[in-house]
C-alpha atoms as a printed R data frame, in Angstrom:
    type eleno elety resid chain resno       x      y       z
1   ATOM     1    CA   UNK     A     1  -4.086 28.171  -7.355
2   ATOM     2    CA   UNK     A     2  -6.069 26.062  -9.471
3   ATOM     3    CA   UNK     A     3  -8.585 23.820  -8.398
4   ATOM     4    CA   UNK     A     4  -7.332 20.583 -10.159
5   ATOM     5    CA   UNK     A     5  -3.648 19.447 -10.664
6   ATOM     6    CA   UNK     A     6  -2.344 16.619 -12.682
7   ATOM     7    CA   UNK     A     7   0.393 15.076 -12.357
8   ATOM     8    CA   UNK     A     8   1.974 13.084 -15.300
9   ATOM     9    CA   UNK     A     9   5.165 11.017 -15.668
10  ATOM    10    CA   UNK     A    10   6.483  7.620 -16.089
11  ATOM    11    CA   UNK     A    11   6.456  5.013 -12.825
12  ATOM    12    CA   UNK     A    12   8.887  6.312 -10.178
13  ATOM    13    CA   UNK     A    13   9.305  9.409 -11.336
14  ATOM    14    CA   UNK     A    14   7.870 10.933  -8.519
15  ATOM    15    CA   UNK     A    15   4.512 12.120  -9.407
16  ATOM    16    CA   UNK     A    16   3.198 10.584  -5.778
17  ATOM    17    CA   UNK     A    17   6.061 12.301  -3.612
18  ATOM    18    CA   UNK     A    18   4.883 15.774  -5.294
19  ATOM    19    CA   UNK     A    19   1.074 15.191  -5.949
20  ATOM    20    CA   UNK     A    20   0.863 14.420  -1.775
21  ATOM    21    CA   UNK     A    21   3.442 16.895  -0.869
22  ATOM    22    CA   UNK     A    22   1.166 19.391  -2.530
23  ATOM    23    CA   UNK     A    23  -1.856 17.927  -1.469
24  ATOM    24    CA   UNK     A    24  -0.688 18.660   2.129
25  ATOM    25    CA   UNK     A    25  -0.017 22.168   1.869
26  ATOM    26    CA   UNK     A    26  -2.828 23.079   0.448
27  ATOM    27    CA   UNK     A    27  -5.051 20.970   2.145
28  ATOM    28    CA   UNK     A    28  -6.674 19.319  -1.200
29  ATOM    29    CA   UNK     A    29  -7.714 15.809  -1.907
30  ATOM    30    CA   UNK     A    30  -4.684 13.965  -3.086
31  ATOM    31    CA   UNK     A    31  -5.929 11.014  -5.921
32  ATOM    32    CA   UNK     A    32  -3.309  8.206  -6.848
33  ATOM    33    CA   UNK     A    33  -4.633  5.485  -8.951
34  ATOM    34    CA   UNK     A    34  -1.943  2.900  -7.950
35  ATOM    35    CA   UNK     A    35  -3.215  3.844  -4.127
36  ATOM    36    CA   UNK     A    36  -6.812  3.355  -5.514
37  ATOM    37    CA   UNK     A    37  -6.090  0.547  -7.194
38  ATOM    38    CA   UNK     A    38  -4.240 -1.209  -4.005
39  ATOM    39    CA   UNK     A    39  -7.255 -0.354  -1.869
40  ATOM    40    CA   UNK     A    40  -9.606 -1.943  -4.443
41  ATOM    41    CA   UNK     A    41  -7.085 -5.328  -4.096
42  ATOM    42    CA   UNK     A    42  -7.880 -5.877  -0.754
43  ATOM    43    CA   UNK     A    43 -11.637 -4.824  -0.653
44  ATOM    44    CA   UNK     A    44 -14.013 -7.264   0.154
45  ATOM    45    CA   UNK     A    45 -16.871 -5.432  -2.386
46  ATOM    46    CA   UNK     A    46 -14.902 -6.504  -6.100
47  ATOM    47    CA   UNK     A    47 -17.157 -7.041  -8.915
48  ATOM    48    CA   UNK     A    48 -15.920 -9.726 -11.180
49  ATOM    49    CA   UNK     A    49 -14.745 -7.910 -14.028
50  ATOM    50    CA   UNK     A    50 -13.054 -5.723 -11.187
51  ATOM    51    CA   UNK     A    51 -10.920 -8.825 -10.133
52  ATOM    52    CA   UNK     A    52  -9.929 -9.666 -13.732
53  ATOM    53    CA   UNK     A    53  -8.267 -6.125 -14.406
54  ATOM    54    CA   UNK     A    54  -6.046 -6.446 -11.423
55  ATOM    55    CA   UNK     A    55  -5.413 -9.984 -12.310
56  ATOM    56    CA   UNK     A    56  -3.800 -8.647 -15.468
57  ATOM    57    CA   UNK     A    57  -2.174 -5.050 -13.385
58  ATOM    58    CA   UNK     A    58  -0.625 -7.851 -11.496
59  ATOM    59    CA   UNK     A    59   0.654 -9.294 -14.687
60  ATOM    60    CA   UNK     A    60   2.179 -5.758 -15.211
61  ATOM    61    CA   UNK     A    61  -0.326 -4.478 -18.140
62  ATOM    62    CA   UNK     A    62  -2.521 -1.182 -17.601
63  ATOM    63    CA   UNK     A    63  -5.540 -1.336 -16.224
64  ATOM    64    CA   UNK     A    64  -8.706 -1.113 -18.442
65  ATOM    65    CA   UNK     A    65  -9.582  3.253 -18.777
66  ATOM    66    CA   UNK     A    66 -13.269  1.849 -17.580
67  ATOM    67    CA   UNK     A    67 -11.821  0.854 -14.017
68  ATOM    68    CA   UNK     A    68  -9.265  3.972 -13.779
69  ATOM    69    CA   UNK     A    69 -12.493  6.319 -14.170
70  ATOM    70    CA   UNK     A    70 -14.546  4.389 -12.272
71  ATOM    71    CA   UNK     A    71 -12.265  4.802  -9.375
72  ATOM    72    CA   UNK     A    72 -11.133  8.001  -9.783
73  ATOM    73    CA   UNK     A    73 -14.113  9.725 -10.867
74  ATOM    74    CA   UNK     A    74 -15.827  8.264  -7.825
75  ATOM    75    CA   UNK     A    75 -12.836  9.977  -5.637
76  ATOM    76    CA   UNK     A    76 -12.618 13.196  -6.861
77  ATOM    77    CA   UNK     A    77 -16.735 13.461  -6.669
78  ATOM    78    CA   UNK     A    78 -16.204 12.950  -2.755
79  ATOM    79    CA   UNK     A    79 -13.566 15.959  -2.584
80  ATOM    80    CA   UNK     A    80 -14.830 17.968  -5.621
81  ATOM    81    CA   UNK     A    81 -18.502 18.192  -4.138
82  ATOM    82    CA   UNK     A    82 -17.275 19.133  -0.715
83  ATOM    83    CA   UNK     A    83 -15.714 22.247  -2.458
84  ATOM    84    CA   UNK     A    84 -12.026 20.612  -2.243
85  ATOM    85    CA   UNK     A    85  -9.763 20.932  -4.883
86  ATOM    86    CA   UNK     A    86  -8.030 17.267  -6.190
87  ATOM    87    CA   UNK     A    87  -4.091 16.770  -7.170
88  ATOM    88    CA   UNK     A    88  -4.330 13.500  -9.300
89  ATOM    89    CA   UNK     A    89  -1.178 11.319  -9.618
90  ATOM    90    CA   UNK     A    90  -0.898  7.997 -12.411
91  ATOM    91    CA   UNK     A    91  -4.505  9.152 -13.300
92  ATOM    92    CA   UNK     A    92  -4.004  9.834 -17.235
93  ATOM    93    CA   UNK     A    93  -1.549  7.888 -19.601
94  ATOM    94    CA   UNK     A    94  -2.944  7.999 -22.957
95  ATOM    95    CA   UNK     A    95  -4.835 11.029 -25.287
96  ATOM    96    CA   UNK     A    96  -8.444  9.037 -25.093
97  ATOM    97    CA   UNK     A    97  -7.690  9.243 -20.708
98  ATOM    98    CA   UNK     A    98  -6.862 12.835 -21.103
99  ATOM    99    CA   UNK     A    99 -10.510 13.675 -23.406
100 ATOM   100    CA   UNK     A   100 -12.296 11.824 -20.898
101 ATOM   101    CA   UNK     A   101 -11.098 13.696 -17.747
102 ATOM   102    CA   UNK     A   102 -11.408 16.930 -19.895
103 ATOM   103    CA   UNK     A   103 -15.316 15.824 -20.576
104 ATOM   104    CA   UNK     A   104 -15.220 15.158 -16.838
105 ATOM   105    CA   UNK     A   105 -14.006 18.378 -15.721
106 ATOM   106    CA   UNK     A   106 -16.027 20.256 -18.512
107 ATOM   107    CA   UNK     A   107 -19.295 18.419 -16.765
108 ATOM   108    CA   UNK     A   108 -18.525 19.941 -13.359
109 ATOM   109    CA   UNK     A   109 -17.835 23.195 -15.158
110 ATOM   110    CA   UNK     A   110 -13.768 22.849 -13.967
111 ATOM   111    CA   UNK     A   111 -12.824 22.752 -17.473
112 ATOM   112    CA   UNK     A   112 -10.483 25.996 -16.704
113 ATOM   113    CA   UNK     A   113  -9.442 25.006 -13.292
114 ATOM   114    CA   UNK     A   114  -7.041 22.206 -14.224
115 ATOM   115    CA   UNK     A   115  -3.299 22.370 -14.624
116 ATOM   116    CA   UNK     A   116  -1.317 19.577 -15.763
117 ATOM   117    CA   UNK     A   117   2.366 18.898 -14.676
118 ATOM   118    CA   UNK     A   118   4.860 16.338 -16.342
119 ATOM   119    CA   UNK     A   119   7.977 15.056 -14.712
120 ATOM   120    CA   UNK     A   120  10.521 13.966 -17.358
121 ATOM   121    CA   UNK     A   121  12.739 10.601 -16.485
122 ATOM   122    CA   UNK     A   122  14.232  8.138 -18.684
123 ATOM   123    CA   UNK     A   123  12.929  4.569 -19.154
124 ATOM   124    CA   UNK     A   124  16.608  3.875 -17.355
125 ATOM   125    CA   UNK     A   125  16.422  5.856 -14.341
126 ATOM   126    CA   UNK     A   126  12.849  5.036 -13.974
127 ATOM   127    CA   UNK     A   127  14.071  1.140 -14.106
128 ATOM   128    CA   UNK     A   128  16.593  1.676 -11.866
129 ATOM   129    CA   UNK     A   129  14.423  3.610  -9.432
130 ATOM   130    CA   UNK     A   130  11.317  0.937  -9.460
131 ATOM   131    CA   UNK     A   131  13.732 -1.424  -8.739
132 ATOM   132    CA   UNK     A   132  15.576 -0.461  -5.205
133 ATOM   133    CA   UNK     A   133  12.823  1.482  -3.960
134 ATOM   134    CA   UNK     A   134  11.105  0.319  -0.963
135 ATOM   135    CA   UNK     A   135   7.551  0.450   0.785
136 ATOM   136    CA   UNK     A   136   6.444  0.184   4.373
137 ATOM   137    CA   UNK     A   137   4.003 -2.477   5.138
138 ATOM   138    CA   UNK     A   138   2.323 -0.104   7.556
139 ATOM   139    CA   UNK     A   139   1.480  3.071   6.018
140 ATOM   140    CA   UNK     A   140   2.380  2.879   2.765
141 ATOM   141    CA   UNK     A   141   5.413  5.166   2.433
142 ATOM   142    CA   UNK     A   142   7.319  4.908  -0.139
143 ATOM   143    CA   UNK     A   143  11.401  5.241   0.573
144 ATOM   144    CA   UNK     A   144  13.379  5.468  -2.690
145 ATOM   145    CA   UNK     A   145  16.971  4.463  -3.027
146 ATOM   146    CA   UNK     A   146  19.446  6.457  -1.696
147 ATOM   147    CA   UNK     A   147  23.401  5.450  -0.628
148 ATOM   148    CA   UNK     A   148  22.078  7.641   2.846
149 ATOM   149    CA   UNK     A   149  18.676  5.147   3.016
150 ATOM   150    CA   UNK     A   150  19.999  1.931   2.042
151 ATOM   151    CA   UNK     A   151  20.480  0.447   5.344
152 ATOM   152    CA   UNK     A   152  17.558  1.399   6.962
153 ATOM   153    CA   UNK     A   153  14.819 -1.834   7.832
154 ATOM   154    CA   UNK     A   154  12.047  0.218   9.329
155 ATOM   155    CA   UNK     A   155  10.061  3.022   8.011
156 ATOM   156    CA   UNK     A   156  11.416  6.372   9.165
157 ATOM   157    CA   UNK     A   157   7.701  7.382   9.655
158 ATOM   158    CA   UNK     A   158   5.702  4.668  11.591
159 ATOM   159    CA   UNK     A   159   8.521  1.687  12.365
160 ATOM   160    CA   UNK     A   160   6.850 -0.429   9.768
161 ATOM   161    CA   UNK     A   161   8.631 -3.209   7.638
162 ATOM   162    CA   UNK     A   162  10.057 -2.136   4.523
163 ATOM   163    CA   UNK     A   163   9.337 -4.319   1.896
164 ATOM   164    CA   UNK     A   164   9.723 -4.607  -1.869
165 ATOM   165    CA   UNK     A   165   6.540 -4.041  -3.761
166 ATOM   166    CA   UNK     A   166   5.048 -6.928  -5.795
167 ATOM   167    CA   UNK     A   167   4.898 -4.612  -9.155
168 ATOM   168    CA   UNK     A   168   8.679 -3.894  -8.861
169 ATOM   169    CA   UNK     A   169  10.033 -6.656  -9.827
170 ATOM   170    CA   UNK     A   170  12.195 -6.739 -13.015
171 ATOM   171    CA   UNK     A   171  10.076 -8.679 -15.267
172 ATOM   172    CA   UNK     A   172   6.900 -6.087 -14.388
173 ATOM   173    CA   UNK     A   173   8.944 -2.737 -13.773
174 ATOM   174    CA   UNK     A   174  10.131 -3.887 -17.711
175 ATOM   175    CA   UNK     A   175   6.141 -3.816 -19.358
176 ATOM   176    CA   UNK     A   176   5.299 -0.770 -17.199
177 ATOM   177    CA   UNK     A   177   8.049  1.233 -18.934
178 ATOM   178    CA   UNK     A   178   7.245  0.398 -22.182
């Protein structure tokens, strides 16, 4: 198996689900940039012009590339020097992203060790799955929508609160699609 696998798709499509299912059973470093980006929320280290790009991901626009590499770059050094191979989820959106992991990669002489996966969904379903999906307080967990999982108040995992998270709502779920 490759070294490095990237996994692309529009929010809720289930990049996370299969990046950390992967991740698991292969015992590699699993990178999400929404997880990164969470952690950096409640950090008590934020530079300034750290805490103005999550002002506006809180707004629902992208983050600035300059923070996503930051972040993730800083990650996959951790696993990627240990000799650990990385499955990246939400890490590359645009063409300029992809050339700069691709310079990345070439740098650490990985250039031929990366695979990239896309899962299709439609701006609808993607809506629709953002919307009703759910998140436990306690470990993160993220329990999508389902007629079987609908009445459920704890998380199946740890007994944690289930909550809605604060980029779901309608107005934000709307500018993340676009």
């Amino acid at each position: 198996m490759k070294k490095i696998l990237i996994f692309i798709g529009p929010p809720g499509s289930g990049k996370g689900t299969q990046a950390k299912k992967i991740a698991e059973n292969h015992h590699y470093g699993h990178i999400s940039t929404g997880d990164l980006l969470r952690k950096l929320q409640t950090s008590d280290d934020i530079k300034p012009d750290e805490a103005a790009a999550l002002k506006e991901m809180k707004a629902g626009h992208l983050v600035p590339d300059w923070l996503i590499y930051r972040l993730v770059f800083k990650e996959a050094d951790s696993y990627l020097d240990r000799g650990h191979g990385i499955v990246l989820d939400g890490a590359i959106r645009n063409i300029p992203q992809a050339a700069k992991y691709q310079e990345y990669f070439k740098e650490k002489n990985l250039a031929d060790e990366v695979v990239a996966v896309e899962i299709g969904l439609s701006d609808e379903e993607s809506f629709n799955r953002l919307s009703k999906r759910r998140i436990c307080e306690k470990c993160g967990e993220i329990i999508p929508w389902t007629p079987e999982l609908e009445s459920i108040k704890a998380c199946p995992k740890c007994g944690g609160k289930l909550v809605a998270r604060a980029d779901d709502s309608e107005e934000v779920i709307e500018k993340r699609i676009v």
